[in-house]
XYZ file of C-alpha atoms in Angstrom:
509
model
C 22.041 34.936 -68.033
C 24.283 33.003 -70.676
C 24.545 29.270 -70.668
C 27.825 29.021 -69.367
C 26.088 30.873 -65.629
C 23.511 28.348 -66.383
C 25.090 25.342 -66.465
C 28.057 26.113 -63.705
C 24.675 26.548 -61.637
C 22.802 23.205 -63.029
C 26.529 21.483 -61.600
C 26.605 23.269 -58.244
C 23.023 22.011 -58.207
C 23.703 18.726 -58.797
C 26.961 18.417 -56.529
C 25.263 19.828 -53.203
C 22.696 17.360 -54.228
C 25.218 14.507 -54.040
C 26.593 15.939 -51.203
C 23.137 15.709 -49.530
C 22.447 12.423 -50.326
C 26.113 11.087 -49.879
C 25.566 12.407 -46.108
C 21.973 10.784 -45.837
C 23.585 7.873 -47.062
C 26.416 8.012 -44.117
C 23.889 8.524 -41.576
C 21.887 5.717 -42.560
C 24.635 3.441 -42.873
C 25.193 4.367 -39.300
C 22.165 3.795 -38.178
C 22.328 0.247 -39.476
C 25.672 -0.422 -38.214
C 24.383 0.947 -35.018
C 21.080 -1.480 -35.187
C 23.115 -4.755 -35.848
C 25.584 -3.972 -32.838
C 22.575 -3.484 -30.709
C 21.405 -6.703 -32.006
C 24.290 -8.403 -31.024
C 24.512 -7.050 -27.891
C 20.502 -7.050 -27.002
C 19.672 -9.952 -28.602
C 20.814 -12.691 -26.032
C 18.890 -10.509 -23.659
C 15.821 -10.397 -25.191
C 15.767 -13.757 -26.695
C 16.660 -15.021 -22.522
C 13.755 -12.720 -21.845
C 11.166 -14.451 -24.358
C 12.599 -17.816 -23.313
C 12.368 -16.993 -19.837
C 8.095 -17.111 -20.807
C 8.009 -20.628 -22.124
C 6.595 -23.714 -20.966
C 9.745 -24.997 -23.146
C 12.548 -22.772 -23.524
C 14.509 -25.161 -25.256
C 12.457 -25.021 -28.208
C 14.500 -25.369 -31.692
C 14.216 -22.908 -33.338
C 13.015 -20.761 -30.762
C 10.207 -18.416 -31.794
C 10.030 -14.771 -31.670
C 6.375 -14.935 -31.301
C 5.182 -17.119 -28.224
C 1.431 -17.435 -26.566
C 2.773 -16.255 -23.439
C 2.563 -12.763 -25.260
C -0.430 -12.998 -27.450
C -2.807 -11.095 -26.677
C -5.607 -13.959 -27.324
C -4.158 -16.448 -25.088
C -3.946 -14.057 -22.325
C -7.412 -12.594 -21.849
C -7.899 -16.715 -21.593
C -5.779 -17.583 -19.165
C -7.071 -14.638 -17.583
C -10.794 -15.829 -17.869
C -9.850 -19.163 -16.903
C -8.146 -17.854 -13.976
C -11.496 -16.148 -13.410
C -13.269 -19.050 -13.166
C -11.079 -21.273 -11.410
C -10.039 -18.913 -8.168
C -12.011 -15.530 -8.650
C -8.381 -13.847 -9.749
C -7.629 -13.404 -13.339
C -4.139 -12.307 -11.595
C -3.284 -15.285 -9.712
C -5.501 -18.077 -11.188
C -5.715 -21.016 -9.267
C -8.465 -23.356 -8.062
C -10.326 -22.961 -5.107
C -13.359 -24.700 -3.365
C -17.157 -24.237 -5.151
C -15.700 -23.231 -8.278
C -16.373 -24.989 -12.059
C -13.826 -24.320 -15.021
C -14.365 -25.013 -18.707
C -11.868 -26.299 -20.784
C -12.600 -27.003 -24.864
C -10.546 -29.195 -26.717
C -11.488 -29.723 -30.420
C -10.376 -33.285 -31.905
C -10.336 -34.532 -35.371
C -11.957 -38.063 -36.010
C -11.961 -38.491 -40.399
C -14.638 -40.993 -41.827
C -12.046 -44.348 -40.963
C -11.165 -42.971 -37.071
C -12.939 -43.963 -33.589
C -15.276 -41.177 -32.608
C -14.977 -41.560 -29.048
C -14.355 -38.570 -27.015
C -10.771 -37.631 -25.306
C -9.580 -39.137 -22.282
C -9.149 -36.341 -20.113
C -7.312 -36.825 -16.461
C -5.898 -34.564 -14.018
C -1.776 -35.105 -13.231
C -0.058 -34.456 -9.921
C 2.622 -31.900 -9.832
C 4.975 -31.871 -6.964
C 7.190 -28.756 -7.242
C 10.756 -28.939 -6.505
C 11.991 -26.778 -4.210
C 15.444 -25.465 -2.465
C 13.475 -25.300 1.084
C 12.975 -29.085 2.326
C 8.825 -29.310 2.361
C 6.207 -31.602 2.761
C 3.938 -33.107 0.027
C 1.298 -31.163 -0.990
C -2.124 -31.881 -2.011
C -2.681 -32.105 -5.380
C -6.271 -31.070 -7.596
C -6.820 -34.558 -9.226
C -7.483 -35.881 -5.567
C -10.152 -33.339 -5.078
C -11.470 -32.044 -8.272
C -14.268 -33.693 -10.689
C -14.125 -34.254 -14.480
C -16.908 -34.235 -16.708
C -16.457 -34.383 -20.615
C -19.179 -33.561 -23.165
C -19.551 -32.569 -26.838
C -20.586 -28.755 -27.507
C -19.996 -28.682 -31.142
C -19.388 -30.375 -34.388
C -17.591 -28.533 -37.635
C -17.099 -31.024 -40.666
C -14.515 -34.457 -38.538
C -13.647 -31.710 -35.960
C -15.479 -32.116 -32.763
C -15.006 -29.932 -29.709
C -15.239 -31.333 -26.483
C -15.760 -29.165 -23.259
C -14.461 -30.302 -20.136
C -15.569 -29.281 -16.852
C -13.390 -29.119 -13.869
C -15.322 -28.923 -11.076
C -14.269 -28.203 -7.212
C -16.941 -28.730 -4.501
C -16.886 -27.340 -1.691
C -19.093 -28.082 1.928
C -19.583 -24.834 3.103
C -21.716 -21.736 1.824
C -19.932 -20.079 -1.027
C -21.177 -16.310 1.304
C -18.844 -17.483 4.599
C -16.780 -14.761 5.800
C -12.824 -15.745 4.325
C -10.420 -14.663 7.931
C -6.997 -15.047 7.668
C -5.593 -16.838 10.518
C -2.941 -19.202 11.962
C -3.853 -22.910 11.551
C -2.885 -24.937 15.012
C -3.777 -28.784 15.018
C -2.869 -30.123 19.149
C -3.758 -33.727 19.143
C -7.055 -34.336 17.182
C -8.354 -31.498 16.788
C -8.226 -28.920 14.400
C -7.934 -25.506 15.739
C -6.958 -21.964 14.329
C -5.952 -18.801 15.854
C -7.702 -15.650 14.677
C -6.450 -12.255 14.408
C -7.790 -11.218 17.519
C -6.136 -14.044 19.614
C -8.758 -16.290 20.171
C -8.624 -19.728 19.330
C -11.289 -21.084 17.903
C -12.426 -25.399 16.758
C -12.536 -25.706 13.087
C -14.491 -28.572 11.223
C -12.800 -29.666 7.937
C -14.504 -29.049 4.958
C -13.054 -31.881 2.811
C -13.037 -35.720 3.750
C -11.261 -36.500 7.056
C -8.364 -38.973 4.961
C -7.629 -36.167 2.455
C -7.761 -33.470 5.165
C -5.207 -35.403 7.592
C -2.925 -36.215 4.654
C -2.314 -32.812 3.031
C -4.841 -29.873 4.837
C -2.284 -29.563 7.500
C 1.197 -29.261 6.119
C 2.990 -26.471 7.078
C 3.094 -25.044 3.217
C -0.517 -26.108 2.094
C -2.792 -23.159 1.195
C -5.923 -23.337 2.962
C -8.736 -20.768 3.655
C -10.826 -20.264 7.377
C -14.381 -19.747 6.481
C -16.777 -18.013 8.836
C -20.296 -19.352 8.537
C -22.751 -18.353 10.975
C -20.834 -19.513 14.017
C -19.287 -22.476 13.025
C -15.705 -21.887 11.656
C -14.574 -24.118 8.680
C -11.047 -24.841 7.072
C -12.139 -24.756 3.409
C -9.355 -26.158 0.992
C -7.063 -26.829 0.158
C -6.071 -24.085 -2.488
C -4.272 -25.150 -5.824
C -1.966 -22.491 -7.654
C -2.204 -25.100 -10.780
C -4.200 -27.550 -11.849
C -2.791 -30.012 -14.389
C -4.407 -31.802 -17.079
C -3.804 -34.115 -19.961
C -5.908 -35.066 -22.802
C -5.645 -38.588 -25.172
C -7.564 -39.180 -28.170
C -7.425 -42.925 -29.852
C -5.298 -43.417 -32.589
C -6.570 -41.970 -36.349
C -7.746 -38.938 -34.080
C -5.643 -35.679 -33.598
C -6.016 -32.847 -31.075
C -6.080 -29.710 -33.972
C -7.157 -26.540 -30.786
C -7.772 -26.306 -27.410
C -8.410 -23.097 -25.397
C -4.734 -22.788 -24.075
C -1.679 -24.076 -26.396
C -0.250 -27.331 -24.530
C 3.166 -27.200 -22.403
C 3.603 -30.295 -24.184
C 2.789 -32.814 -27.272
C 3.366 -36.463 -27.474
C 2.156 -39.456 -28.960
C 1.275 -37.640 -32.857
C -0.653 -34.899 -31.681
C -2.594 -37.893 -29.897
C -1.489 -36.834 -26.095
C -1.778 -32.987 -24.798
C -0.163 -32.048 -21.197
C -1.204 -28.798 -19.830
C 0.587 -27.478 -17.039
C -1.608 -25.542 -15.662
C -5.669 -24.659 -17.208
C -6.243 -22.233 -14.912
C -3.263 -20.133 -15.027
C -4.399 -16.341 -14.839
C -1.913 -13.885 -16.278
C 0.878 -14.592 -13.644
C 0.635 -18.424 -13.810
C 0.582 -18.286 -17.648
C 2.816 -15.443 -18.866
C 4.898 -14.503 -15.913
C 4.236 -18.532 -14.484
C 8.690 -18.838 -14.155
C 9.209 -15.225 -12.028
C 6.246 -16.639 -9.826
C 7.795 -19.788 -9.274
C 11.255 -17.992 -9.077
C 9.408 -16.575 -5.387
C 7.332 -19.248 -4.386
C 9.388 -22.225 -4.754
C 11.757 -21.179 -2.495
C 9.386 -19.976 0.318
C 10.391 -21.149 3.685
C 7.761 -22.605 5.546
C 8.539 -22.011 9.229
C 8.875 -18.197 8.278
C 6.344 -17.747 5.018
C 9.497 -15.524 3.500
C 10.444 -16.456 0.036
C 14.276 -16.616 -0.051
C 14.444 -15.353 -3.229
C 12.684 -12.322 -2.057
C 15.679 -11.625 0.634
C 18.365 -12.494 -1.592
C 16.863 -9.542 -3.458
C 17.246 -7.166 -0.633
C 20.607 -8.519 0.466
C 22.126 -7.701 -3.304
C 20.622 -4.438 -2.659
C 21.707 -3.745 0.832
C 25.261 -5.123 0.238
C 25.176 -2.807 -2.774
C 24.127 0.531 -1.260
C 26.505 -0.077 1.592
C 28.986 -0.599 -1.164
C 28.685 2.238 -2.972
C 28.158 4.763 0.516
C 31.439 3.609 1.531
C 33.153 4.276 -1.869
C 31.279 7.919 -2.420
C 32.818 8.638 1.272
C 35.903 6.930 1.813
C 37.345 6.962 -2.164
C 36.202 11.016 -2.759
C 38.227 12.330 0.197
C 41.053 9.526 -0.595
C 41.293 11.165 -4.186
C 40.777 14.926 -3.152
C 43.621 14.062 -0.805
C 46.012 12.654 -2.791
C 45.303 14.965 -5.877
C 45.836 18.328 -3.978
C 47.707 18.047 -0.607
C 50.980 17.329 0.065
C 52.664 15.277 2.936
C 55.101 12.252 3.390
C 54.881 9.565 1.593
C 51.815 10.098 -0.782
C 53.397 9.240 -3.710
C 54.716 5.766 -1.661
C 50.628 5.378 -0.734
C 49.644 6.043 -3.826
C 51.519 3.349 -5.630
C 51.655 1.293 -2.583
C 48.099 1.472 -1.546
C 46.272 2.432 -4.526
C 47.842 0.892 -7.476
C 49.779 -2.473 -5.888
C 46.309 -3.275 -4.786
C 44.265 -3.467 -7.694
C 47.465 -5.425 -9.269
C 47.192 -8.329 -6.359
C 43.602 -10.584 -7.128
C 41.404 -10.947 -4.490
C 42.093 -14.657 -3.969
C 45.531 -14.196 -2.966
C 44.096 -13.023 0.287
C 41.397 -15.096 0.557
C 42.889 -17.494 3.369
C 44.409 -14.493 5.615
C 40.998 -12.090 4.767
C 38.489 -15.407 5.612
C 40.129 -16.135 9.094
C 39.857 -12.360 10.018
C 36.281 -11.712 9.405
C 35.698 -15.546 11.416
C 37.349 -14.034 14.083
C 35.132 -11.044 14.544
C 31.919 -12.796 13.407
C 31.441 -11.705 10.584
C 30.584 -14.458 8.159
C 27.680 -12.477 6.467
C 26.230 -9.305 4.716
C 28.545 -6.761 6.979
C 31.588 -8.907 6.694
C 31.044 -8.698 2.822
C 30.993 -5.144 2.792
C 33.703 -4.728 5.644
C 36.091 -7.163 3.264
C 35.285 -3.992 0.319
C 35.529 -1.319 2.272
C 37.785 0.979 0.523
C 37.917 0.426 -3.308
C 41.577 1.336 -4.802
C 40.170 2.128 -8.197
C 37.676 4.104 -6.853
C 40.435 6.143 -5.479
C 42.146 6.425 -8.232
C 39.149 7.506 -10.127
C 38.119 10.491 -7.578
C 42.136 11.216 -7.708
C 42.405 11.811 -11.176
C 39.388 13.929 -11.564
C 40.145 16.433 -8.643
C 43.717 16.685 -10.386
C 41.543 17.562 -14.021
C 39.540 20.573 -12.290
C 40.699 23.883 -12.341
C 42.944 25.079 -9.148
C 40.922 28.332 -9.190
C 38.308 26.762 -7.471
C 40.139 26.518 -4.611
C 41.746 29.643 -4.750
C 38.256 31.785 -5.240
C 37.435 29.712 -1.806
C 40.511 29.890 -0.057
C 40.001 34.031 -0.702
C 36.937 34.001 0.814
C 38.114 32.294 4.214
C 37.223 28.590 3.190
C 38.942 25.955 5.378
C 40.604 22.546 3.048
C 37.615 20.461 4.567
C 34.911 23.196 3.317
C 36.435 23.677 0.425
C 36.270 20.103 -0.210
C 32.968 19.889 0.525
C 31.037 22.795 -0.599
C 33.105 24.268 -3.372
C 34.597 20.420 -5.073
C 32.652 17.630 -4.174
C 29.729 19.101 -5.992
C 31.642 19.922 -8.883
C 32.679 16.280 -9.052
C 29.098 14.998 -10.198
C 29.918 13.061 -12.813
C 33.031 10.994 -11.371
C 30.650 9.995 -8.452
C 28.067 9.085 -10.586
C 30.160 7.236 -12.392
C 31.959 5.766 -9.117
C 28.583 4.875 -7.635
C 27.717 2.875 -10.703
C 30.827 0.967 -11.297
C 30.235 0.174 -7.669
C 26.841 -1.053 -7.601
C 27.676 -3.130 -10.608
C 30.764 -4.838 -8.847
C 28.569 -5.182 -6.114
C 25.381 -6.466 -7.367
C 27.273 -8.944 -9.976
C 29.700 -9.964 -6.988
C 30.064 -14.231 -7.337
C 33.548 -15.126 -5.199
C 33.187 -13.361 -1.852
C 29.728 -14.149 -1.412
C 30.194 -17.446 -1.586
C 33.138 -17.794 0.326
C 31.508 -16.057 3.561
C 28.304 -16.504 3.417
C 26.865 -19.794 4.912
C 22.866 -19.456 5.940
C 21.102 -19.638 2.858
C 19.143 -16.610 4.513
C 22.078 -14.180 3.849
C 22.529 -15.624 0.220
C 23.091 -12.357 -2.539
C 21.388 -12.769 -5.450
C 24.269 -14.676 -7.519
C 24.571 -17.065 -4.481
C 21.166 -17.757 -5.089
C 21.158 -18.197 -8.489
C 24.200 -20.750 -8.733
C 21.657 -22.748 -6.467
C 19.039 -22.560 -8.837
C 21.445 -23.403 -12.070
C 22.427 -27.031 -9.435
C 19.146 -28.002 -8.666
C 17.109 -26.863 -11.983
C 19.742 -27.432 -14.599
C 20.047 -30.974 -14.116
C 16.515 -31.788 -14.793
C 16.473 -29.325 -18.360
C 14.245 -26.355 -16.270
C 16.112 -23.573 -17.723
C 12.879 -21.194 -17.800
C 12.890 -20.830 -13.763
C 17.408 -20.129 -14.369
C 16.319 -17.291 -17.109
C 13.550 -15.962 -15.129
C 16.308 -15.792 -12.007
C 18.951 -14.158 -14.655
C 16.631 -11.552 -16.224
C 15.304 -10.403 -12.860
C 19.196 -9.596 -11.406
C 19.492 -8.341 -14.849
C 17.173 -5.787 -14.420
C 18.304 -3.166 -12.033
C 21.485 -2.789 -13.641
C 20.112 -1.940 -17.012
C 17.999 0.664 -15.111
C 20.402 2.351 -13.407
C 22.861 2.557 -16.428
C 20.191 3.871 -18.541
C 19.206 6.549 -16.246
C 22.412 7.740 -15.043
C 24.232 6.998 -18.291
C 24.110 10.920 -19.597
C 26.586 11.493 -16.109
C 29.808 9.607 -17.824
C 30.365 12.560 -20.245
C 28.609 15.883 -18.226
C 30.968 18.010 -16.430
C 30.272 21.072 -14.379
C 33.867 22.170 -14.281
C 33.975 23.785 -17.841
C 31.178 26.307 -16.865
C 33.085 26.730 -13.003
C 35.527 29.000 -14.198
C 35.494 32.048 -16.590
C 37.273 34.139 -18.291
């Protein structure tokens, strides 16, 4: 080999190595290009999601790393949820039960060593549904603070929450309906029977707050006496004070809030569980707008009425808007092309709220000032139409002729030979729909009066009047992530449909 071979092959060498990493290089400048555009476009999700978990989303700077998702805090908000209502789920505070709560303060050499003030806080929720006032722990629970420890001017301090209950902690727990005619206290159980229940808290207490309509209360069974043990507390708040020269340096939950220096903790709830402490704004997204005559959570059924309104949606545009397009794509008769720009493409240039006067009057008419008048008012979507039209006029003609051979019919041949061959426009039709309909804000509010037959966005608007003005943007993420949700799922699984076709495998030859 002479050195001329040798070094023409040293040079190929070396340029399909530059070659190889010029291309590496492309790909991964791709890959970061593709990573900050996801960024941009994930990153108000995800930091709504995070903030959407703190006791105070309008932290500045927000942090990336919160205690609502560490893994320390929550196996003790779990244990303290544990202690307080027997669910490291739910949390809460119910009758017989004792919670401990450390707090570690530090007193240097010139400071007052006296121990924290610790006090219970009443928390009223606010709520869209009109209810009455409900009991609150600091008028039933006892406090007791001690010293445990002592590391260097750092004391800890454990305080005791304790909740005392009349009855036997081994009653039977029955679930029935509480009924109070004149003085006395009666429930119904599940059987029918009514039965005389003896309160199991002082008679003032019990009179004031037992017997709302919304107050959590459980029916103990003990031998045969029935007793109406409660009431039950989803939080129990608590705030702790130190003198000044002292500082509060730990505690066994972070604080929802510091004032005062570090002199004045406020903790929103010490016996959260996981869904009162990590998931507390979704929770309260459900239970603070329970209705109490029904026990339904509106929230919950403006959930189902996005989703009904949606599915009806969509049916109505995979029927209706499929044979529309077949239609107008492969038959001919009078006036289609005056329907198709009449019908089809005059209507998606006119906005909605030109007919909103004429269109509003109708549906009054009929009745139909709710969740069938909404989808009656969408019936028919003209860009659905012309979506199904212009893929039927993309597929092959051979289809129809193959059929048409064999003895097909134009409705079998619609519906056995094309419609299944039109996968990926309906996918795509159904998605475009359920995303109109699930994100639909004008209509919605415009028909829809009972707060009942709110969608989701109806709701939501709601929340952003009532919870905005007082700064409680947590509960407005938690709302926003949760409608959110189903459309990212859907896109994501049904995503690959946009760009599949069966039509290019259809036909050979």
């Amino acid at each position: 080999m002479t050195a001329i071979q040798t070094e023409r092959r040293a040079a190929a060498s070396n340029h399909d190595a530059w070659l190889t990493r010029r291309r590496w290089a492309r790909a991964g400048w791709l890959y970061v290009f593709m990573l900050v555009m996801s960024f941009f476009f994930l990153g108000p999700f995800l930091m709504g999601l995070l903030s959407s978990m703190k006791d105070n989303p309008n932290e500045y700077p927000p942090k990336v790393i919160i205690p609502q998702l560490t893994a320390q805090y929550v196996s003790r908000a779990y244990n303290l949820g544990i202690q307080g209502g027997n669910s490291g789920w739910n949390g809460g505070l119910t009758p017989g039960r004792e919670v401990n709560f450390d707090v570690s303060v530090r007193s240097p050499a010139d400071a007052p060593k006296d121990a924290p003030v610790v006090s219970l806080f009443p928390y009223q929720p606010v709520s869209l549904v009109a209810i009455a006032r409900q009991a609150q722990a600091k008028d039933y629970a006892q406090l007791k603070t001690v010293q445990v420890s002592q590391t260097g001017d750092t004391r800890v301090y454990r305080t005791t929450v304790t909740y005392p209950s009349l009855t036997a902690q081994t009653g039977e727990v029955i679930r029935a309906k509480l009924a109070t005619p004149d003085a006395d206290v009666r429930a119904t159980l599940p059987s029918g029977e009514t039965v005389k229940v003896t309160l199991d808290t002082p008679a003032a207490q019990a009179k004031q707050y037992e017997l709302s309509e919304s107050q959590r209360v459980e029916l103990v069974k003990a031998g045969e006496n029935y007793y109406l043990r409660g009431p039950l507390f989803e939080r129990t708040p608590m705030q702790v004070d130190v003198q000044r020269g002292q500082s509060i340096v730990n505690s066994t939950l972070p604080p929802s809030d510091k004032q005062n220096f570090d002199r004045s903790f406020a903790f929103r709830n010490i016996t959260p569980g996981i869904l009162g402490y990590t998931f507390n704004n979704y929770r309260r997204a459900f239970n603070e707008t329970m209705d109490p005559k029904s026990g339904r959570s509106l929230f919950f059924s403006w959930v189902l009425n996005s989703f009904l309104y949606a599915f009806l949606r969509v049916a109505a545009a995979v029927i209706f808007c499929s044979l529309a397009g077949y239609a107008l794509a492969r038959f001919d008769f009078p006036g289609k092309n005056l329907i198709f720009l009449g019908a089809v493409l005059f209507v998606q240039m006119v906005p909605s709220q030109v007919n909103l006067v004429s269109n509003y009057v109708l549906l009054k008419d009929l009745g139909l000032l709710n969740i069938w008048g909404l989808w009656f008012n969408g019936l028919v979507a003209a860009g659905g139409v012309f979506l199904m039209k212009q893929f039927f006029e993309g597929m092959p003609k051979e289809l129809e002729e193959s059929a048409s051979i064999d003895g097909a019919g134009p409705f079998t041949t619609f519906w056995k030979v094309m419609l299944p061959q039109a996968g990926p426009a309906l996918i795509a039709l159904a998605i475009t729909q359920f995303q109109g309909a699930w994100n639909d804000f004008f209509w919605p509010l415009v028909l829809l009066r009972q707060n009942t037959d709110f969608t989701l966005t109806v709701g939501l608007s709601s929340f952003s009047q009532l919870y905005g003005g007082q700064g409680d943007y947590g509960l407005i993420l938690a709302g926003a992530i949760l409608s959110a949700i189903p459309v990212i799922i859907i896109f994501i699984i049904f995503q690959r449909y946009f760009v599949d076709t069966g039509s290019d495998s259809a036909v050979k030859g």
